[in-house]
Coordinates of N, CA and C in Angstrom, one line a residue:
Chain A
X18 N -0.5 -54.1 91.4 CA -0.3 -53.4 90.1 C -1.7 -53.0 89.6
X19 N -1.5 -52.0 89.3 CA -3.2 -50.9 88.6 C -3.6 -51.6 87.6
X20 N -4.8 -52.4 87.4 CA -5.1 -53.3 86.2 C -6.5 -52.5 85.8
X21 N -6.4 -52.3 84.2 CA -7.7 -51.7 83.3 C -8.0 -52.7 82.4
X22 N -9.3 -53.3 82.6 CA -9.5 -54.4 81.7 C -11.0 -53.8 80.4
X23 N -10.5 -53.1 79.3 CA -11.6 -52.9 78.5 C -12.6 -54.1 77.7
X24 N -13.8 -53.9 77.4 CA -14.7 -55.1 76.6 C -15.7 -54.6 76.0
X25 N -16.0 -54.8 75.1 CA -17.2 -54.2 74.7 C -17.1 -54.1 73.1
X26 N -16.0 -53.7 72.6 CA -15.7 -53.5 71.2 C -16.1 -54.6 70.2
X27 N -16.8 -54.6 69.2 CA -16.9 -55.4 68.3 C -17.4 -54.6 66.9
X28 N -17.6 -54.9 65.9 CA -18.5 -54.5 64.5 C -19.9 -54.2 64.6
X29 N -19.6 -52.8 64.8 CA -21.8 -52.5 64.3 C -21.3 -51.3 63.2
X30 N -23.0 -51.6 62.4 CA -22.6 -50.7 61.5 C -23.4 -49.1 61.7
X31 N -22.7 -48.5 60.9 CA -23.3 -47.0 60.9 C -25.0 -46.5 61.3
X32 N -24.5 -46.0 62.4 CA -26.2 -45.9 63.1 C -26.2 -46.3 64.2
X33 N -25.4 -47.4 64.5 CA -25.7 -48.1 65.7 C -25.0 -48.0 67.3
X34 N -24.9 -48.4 67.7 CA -24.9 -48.5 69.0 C -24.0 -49.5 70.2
X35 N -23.0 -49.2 70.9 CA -22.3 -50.0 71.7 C -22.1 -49.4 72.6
X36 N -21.7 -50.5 73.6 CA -21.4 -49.8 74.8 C -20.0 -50.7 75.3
X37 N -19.0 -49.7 75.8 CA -17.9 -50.2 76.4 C -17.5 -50.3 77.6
X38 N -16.7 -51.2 78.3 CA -16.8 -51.1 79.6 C -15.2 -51.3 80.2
X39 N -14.8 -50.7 81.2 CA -13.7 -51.0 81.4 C -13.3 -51.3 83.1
X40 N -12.9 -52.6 83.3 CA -13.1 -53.0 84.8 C -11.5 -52.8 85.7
X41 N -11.8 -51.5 86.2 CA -10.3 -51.3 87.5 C -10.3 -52.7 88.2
X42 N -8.9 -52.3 88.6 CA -8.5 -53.2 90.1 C -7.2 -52.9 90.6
X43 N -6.8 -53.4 92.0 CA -5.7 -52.7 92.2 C -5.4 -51.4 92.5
X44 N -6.6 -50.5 92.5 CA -6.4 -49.3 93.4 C -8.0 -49.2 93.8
X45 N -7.8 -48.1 94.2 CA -9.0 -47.1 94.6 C -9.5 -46.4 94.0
X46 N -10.5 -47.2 93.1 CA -11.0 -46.3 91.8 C -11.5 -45.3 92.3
X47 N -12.5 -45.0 92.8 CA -13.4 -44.0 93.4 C -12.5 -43.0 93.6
X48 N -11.1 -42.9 93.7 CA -10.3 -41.5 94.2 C -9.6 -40.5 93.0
X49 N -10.1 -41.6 91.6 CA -9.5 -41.4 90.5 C -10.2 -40.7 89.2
X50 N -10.1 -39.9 88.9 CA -10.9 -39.5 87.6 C -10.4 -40.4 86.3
X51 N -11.2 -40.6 85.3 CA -11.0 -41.3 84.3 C -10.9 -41.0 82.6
X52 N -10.2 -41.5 82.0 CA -10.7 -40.8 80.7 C -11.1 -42.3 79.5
X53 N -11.5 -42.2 78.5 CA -11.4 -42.9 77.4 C -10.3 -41.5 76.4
X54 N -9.7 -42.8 75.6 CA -8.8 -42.3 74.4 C -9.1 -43.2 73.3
X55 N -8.9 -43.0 72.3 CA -9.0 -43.8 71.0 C -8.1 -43.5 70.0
X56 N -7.8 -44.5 69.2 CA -6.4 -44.5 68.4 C -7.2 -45.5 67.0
X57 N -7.2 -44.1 66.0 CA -8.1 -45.4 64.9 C -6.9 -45.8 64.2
X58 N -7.0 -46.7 62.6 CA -6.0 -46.6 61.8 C -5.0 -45.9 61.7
X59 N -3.7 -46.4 61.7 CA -2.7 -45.5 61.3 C -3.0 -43.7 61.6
X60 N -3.4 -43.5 62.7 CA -3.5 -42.4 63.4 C -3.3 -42.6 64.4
X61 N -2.7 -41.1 65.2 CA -2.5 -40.7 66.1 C -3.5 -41.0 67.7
X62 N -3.1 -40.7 68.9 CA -3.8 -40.8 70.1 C -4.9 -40.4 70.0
X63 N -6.0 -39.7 70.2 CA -7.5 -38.8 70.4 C -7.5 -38.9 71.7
X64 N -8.3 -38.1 72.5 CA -8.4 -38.0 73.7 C -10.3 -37.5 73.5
X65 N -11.2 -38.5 74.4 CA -12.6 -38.9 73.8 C -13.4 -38.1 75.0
X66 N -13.1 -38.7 75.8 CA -13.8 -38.3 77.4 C -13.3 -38.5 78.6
X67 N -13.6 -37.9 79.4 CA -12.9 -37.3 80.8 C -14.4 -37.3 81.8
X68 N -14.6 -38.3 83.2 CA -15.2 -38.3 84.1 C -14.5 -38.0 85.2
X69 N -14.8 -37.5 85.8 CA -14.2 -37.1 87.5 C -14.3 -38.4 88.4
X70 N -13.8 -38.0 89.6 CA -13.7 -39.6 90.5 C -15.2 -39.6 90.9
X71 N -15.8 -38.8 91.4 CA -17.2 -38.6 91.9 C -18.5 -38.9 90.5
X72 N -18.0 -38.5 89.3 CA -18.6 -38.4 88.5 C -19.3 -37.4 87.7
X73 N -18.9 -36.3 88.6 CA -20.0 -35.1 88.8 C -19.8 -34.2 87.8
X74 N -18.4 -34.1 87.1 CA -17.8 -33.7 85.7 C -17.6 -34.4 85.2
X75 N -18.0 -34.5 83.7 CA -17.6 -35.1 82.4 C -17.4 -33.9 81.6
X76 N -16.4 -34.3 80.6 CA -15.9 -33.4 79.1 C -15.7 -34.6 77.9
X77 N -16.4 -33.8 76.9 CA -16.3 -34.8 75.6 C -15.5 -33.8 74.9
X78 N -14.5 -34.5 73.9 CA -14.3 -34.0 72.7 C -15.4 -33.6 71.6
X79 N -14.9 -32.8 70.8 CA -16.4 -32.4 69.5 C -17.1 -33.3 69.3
X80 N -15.8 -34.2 68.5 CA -16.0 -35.1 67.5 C -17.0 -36.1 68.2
X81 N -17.1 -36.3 69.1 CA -17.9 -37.2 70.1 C -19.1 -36.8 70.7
X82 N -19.0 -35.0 71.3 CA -20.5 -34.7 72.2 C -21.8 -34.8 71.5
X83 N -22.9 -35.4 72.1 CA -24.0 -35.5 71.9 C -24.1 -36.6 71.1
X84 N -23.3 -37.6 71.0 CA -23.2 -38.9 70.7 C -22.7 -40.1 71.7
X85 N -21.6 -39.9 72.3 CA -21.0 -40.5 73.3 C -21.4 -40.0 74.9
X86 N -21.5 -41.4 75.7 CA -21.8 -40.7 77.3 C -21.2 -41.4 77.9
X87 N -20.0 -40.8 78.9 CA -19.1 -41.9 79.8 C -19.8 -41.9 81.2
X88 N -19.5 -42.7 81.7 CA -20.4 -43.1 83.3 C -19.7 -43.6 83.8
X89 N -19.7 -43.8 85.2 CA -19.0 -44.8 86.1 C -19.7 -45.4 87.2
X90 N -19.2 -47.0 87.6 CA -20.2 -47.1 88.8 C -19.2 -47.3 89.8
X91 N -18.8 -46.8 91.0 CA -17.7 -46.6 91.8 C -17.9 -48.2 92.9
X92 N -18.6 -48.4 92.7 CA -19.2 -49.7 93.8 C -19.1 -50.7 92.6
X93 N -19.1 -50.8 91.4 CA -18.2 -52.0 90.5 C -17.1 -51.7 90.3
X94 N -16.3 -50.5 90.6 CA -15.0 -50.7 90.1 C -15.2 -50.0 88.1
X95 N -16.0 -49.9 88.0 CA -16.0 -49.8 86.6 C -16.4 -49.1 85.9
X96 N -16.0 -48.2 84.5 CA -16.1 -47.4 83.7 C -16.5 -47.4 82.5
X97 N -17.7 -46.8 81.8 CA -18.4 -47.2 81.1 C -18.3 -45.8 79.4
X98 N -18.2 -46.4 78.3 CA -18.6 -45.4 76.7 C -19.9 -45.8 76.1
X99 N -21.2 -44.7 76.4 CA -22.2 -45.4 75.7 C -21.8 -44.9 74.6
X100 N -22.1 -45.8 73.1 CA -21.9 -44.7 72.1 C -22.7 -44.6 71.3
X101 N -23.3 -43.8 70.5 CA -24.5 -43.7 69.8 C -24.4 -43.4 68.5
X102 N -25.4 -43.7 67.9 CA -24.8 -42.8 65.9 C -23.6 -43.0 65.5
X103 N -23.2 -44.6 65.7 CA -21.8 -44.6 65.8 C -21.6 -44.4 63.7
X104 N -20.3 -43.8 63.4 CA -19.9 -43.1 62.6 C -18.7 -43.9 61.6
X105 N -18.0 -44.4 60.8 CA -17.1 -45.1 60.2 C -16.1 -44.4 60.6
X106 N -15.6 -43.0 61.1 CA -14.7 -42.3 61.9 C -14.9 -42.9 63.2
X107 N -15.4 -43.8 63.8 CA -15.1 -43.7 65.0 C -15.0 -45.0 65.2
X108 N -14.3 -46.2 64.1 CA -13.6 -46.8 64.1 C -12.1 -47.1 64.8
X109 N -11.7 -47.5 66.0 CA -10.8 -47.0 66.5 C -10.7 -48.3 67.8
X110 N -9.1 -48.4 68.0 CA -9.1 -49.1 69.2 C -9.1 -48.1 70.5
X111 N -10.1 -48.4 71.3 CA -10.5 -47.6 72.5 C -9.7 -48.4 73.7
X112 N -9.2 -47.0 74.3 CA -8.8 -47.2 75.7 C -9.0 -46.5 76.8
X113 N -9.4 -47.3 78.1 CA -9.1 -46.7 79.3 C -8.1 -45.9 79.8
X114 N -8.2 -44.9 80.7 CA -6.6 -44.5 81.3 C -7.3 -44.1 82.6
X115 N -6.3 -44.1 83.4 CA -6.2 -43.4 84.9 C -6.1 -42.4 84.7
X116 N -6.5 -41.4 85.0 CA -6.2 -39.9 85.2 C -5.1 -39.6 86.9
X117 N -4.9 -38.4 86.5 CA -3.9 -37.8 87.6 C -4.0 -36.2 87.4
X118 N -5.2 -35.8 87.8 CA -5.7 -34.5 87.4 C -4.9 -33.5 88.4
X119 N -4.1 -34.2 89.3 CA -3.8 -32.7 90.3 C -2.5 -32.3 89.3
X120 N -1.9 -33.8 88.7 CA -0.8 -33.3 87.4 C -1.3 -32.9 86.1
X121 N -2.5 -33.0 85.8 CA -3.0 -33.1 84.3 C -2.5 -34.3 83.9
X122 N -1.9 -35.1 84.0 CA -2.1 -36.5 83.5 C -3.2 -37.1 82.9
X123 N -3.1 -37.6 81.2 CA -4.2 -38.0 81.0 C -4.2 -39.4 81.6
X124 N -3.1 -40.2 81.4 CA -3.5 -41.6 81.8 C -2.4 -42.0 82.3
X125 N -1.8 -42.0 83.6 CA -0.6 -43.0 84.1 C -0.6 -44.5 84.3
X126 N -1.8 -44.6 84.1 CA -1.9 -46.2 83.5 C -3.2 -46.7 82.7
X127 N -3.0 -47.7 81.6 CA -3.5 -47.9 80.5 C -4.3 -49.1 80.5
X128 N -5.4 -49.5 80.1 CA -5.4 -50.7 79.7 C -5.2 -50.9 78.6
X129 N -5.3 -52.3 77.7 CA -4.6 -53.0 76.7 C -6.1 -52.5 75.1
X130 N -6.9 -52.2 75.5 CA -7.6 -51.5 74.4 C -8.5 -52.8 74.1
X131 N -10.2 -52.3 73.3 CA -10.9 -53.1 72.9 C -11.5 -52.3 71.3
X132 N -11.5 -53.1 70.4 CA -11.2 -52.7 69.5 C -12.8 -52.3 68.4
X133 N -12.8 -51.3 68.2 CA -14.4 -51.2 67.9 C -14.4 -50.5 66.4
X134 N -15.0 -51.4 65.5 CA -14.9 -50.7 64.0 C -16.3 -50.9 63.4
X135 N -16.7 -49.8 62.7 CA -18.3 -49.2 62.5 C -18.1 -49.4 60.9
X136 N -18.9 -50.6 60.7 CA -18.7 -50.8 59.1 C -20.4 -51.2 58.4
X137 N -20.8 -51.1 57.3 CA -21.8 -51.9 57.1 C -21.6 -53.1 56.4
Chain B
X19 N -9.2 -23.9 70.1 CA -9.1 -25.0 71.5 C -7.4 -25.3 71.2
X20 N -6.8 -25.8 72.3 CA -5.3 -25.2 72.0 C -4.7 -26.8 71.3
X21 N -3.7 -26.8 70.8 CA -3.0 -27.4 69.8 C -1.2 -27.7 70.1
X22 N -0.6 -28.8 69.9 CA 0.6 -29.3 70.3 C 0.9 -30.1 68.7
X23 N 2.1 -29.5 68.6 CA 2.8 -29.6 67.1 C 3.7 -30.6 67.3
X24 N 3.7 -31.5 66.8 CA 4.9 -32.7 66.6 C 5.8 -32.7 65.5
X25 N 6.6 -33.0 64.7 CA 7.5 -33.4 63.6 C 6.9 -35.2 63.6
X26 N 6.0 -35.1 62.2 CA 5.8 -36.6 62.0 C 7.1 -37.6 62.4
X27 N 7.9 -37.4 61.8 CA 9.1 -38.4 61.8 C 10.2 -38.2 62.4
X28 N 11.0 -39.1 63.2 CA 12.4 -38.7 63.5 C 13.4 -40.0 63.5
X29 N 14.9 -40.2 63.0 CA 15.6 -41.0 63.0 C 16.4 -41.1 63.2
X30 N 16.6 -42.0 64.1 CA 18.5 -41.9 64.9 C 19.0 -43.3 64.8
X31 N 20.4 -42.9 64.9 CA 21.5 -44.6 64.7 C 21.3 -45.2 66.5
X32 N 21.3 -46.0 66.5 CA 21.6 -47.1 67.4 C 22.5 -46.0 68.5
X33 N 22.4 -45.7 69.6 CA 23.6 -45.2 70.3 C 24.0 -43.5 71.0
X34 N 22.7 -43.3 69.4 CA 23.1 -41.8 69.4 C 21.7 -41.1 70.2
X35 N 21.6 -39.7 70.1 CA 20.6 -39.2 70.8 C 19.4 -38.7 70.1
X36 N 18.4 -39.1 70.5 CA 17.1 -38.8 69.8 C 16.5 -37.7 70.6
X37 N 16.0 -36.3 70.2 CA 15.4 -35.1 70.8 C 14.1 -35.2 69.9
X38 N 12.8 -35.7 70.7 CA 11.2 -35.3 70.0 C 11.1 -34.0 70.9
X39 N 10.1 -33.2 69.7 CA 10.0 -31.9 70.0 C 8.1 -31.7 69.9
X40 N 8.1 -30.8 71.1 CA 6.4 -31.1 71.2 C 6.0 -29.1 71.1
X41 N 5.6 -28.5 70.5 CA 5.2 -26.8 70.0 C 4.1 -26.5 70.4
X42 N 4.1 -25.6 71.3 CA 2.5 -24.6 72.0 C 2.8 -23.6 72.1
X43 N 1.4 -23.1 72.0 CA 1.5 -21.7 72.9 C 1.6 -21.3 74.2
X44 N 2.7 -20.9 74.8 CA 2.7 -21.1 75.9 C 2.4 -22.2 76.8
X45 N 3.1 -22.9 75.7 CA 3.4 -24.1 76.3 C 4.6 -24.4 77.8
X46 N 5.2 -23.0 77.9 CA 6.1 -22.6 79.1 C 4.8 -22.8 80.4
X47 N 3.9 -22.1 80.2 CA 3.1 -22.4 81.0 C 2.3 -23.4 81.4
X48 N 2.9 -24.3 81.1 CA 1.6 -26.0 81.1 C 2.6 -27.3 81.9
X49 N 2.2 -27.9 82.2 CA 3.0 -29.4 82.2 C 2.8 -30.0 80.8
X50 N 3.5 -31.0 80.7 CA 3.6 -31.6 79.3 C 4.0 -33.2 80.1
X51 N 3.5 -34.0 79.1 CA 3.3 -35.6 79.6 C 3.8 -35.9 78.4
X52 N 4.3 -37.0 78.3 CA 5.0 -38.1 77.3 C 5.1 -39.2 77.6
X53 N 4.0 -40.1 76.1 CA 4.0 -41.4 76.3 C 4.2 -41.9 74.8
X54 N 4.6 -43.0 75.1 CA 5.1 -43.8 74.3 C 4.0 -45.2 74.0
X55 N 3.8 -45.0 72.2 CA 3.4 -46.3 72.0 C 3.5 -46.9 70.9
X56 N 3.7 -48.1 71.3 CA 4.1 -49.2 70.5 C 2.8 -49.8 69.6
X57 N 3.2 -50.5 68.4 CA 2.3 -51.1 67.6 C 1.4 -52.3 68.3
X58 N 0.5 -52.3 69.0 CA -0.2 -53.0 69.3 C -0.6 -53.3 70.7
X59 N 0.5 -52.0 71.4 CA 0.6 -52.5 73.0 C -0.4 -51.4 73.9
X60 N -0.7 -50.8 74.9 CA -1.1 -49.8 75.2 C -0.1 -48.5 75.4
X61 N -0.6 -47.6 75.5 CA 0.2 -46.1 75.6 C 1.0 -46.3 77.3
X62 N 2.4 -45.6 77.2 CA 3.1 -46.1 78.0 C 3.7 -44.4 78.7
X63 N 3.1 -44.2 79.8 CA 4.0 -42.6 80.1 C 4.9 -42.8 80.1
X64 N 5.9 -42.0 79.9 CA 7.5 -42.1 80.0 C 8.1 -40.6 80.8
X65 N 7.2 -39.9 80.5 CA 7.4 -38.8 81.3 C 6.4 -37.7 81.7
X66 N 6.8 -36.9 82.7 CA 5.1 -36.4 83.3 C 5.7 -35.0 83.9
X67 N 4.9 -34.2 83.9 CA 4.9 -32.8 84.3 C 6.5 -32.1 84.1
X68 N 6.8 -32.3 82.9 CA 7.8 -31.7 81.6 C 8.9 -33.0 81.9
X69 N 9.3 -32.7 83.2 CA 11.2 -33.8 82.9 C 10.8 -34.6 84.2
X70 N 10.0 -35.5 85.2 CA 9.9 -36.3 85.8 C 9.7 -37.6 85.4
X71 N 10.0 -38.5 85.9 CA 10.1 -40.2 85.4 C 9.3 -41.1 86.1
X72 N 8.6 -41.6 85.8 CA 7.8 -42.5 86.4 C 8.6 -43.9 86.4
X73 N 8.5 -44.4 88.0 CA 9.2 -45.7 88.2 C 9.2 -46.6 87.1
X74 N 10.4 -47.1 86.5 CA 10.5 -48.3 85.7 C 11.0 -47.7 84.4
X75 N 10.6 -46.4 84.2 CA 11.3 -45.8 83.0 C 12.6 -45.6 82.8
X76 N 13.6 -46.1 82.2 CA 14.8 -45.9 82.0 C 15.5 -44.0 82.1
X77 N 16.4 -44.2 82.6 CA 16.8 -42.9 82.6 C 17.6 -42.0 81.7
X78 N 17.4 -42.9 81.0 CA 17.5 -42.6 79.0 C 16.6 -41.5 78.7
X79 N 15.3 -41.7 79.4 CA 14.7 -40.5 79.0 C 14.4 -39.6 79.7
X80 N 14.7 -38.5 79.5 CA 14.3 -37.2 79.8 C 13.5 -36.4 79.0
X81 N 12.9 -35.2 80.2 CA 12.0 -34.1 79.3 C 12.4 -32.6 79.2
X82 N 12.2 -31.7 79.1 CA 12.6 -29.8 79.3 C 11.5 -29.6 78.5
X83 N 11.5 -28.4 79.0 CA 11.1 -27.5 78.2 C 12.0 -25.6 78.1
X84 N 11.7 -25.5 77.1 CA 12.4 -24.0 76.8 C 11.7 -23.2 75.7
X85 N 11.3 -22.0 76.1 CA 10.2 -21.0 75.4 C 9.1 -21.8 74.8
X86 N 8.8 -22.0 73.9 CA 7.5 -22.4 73.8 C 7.4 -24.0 72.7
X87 N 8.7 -24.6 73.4 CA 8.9 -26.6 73.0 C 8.9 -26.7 74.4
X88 N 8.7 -28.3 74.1 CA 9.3 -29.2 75.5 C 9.7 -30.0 74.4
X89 N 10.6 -30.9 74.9 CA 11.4 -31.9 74.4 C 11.7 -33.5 75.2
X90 N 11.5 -34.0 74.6 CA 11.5 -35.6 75.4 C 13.3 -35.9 74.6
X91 N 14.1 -35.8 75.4 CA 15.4 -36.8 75.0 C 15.5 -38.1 75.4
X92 N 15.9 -39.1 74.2 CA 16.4 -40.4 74.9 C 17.4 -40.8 74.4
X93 N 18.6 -40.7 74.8 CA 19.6 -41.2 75.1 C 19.9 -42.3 75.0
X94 N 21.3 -42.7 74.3 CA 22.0 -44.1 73.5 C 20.4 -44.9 73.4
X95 N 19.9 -44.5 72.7 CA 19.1 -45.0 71.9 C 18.9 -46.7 71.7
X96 N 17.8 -47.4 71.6 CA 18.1 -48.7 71.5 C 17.1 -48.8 70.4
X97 N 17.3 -50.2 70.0 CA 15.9 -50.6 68.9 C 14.7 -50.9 69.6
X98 N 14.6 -50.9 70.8 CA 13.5 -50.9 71.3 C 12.5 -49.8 71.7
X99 N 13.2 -48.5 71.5 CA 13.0 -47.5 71.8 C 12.1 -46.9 70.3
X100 N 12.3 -47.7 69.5 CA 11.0 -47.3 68.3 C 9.9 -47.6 68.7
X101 N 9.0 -46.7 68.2 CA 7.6 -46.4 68.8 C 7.4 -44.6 68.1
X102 N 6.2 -44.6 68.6 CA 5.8 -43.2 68.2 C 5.1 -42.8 69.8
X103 N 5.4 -41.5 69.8 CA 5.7 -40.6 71.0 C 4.5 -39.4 71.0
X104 N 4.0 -39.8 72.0 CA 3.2 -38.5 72.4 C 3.0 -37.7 73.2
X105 N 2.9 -36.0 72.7 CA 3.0 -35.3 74.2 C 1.5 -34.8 74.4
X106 N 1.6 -34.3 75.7 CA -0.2 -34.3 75.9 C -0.1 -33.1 77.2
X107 N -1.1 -32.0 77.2 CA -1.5 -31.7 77.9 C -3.3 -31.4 78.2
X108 N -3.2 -30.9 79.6 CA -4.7 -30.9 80.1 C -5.1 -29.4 79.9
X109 N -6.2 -28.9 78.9 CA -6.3 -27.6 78.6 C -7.4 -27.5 79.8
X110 N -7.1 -26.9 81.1 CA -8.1 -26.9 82.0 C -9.5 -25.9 81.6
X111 N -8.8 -24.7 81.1 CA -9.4 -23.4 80.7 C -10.6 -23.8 79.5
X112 N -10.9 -25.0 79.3 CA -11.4 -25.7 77.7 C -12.4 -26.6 78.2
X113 N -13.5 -27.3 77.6 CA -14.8 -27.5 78.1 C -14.2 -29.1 77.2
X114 N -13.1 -29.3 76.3 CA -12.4 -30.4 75.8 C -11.1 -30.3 75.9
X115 N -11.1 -30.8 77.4 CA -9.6 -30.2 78.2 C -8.4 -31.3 77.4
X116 N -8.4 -32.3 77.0 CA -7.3 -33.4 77.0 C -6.7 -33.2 74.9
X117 N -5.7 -32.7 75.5 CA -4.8 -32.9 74.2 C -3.8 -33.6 73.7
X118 N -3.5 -33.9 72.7 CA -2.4 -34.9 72.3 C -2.2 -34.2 71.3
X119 N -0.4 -33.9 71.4 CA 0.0 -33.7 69.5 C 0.2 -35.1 69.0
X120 N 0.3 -34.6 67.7 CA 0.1 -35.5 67.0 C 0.8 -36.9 66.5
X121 N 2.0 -36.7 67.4 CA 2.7 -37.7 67.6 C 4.3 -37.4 66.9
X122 N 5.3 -38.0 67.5 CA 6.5 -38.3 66.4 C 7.1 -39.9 65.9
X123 N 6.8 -40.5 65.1 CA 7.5 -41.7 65.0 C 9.3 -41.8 65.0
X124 N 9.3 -42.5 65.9 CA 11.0 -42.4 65.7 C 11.4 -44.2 65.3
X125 N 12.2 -44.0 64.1 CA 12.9 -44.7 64.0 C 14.4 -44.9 64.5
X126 N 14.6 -46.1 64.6 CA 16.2 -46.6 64.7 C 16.3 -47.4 63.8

């Protein structure tokens, strides 16, 4: 079974800086493009960023470019959100998903989310 | 950058049929994905490239589309079936391809 394990999420405040990580298993990461999603307070899904299986494409949302950088390292298995100038909007539980780009799928499988809230 | 319209809210009795309704433009021309999620749990597909089902999803739910909705139906409805529902497509043509409307909460 496809397992997404996210970590990384904790309290920093405005200005600062985290990085998230999320560890596959149970498939062949390397064959899979990736995305992050985030879901703050009593709001709806966001869709954050999109890496290819190779790596070689990335897409950010607005709200995010030139703040956020997703990466991957295909020989750990794992997928990475630097994030930068973090914002009191970008308070939010963050998740991994599988992509399925030949369907546009954003995520046919999820991990269970790590939770990151930008407070002073 | 393109956009998918939801109805905040929807409510149905125990039994009966619930239709969420997802609005684009030309949205006839796209796949549309539907997932489902629950207060606390991760996002759950339920349906993928308009009316297909991913193993394990009950057959309660269905998807269509016609002129410019898709529609997720789920049938005799259960209380476990609350949750708030999202449809999503991939705007390839967009340099911020991944969308989500904005959701419908359904109650029972």
């Amino acid at each position: 079974e496809v397992q997404l394990v996210e970590s990384g999420g904790r309290l920093e405040k405005p200005g600062g800086s985290l990085r998230l990580s999320c560890e596959a298993s149970e498939f062949n990461f390397g064959d899979y493009g990736m995305n992050w999603v985030r879901q703050a307070p009593g709001k709806g899904l966001e869709w954050v960023a999109y890496i290819s299986a190779t790596g070689s494409v990335v897409y950010y949302a607005d709200s995010v470019r030139g703040r956020f950088t997703i990466s991957r390292d295909n020989a750990k298995n794992s997928l990475h959100l630097q994030m930068n100038s973090l914002r009191g909007e970008d308070t939010a539980v963050y998740y991994c998903a599988r992509a399925n780009m030949i369907r546009g799928i954003l995520g046919d499988h999820w991990g269970q989310g790590t939770l990151v809230t930008v407070s002073s | 950058s393109y956009v998918l319209s939801q109805p905040p809210s929807l409510s149905v009795a125990p039994g009966q049929t619930a239709s969420l309704t997802c609005g684009g433009n030309d949205i006839g021309t796209r796949s549309v994905h539907w997932y489902q999620k629950k207060a606390g749990q991760a996002p759950v597909l339920v349906v993928y490239v308009n009316e297909d089902r991913p193993s394990g999803v009950p057959e309660r739910f269905s998807g269509s589309k016609s002129g410019n909705t898709a529609t997720l139906t789920i049938s005799r409805v259960e209380g476990g079936d609350e949750a708030d529902y999202f449809c999503q497509v991939w705007d390839s043509s967009s340099d911020h391809p991944g969308v989500f409307g904005g959701g419908t909460r359904l109650t029972v």
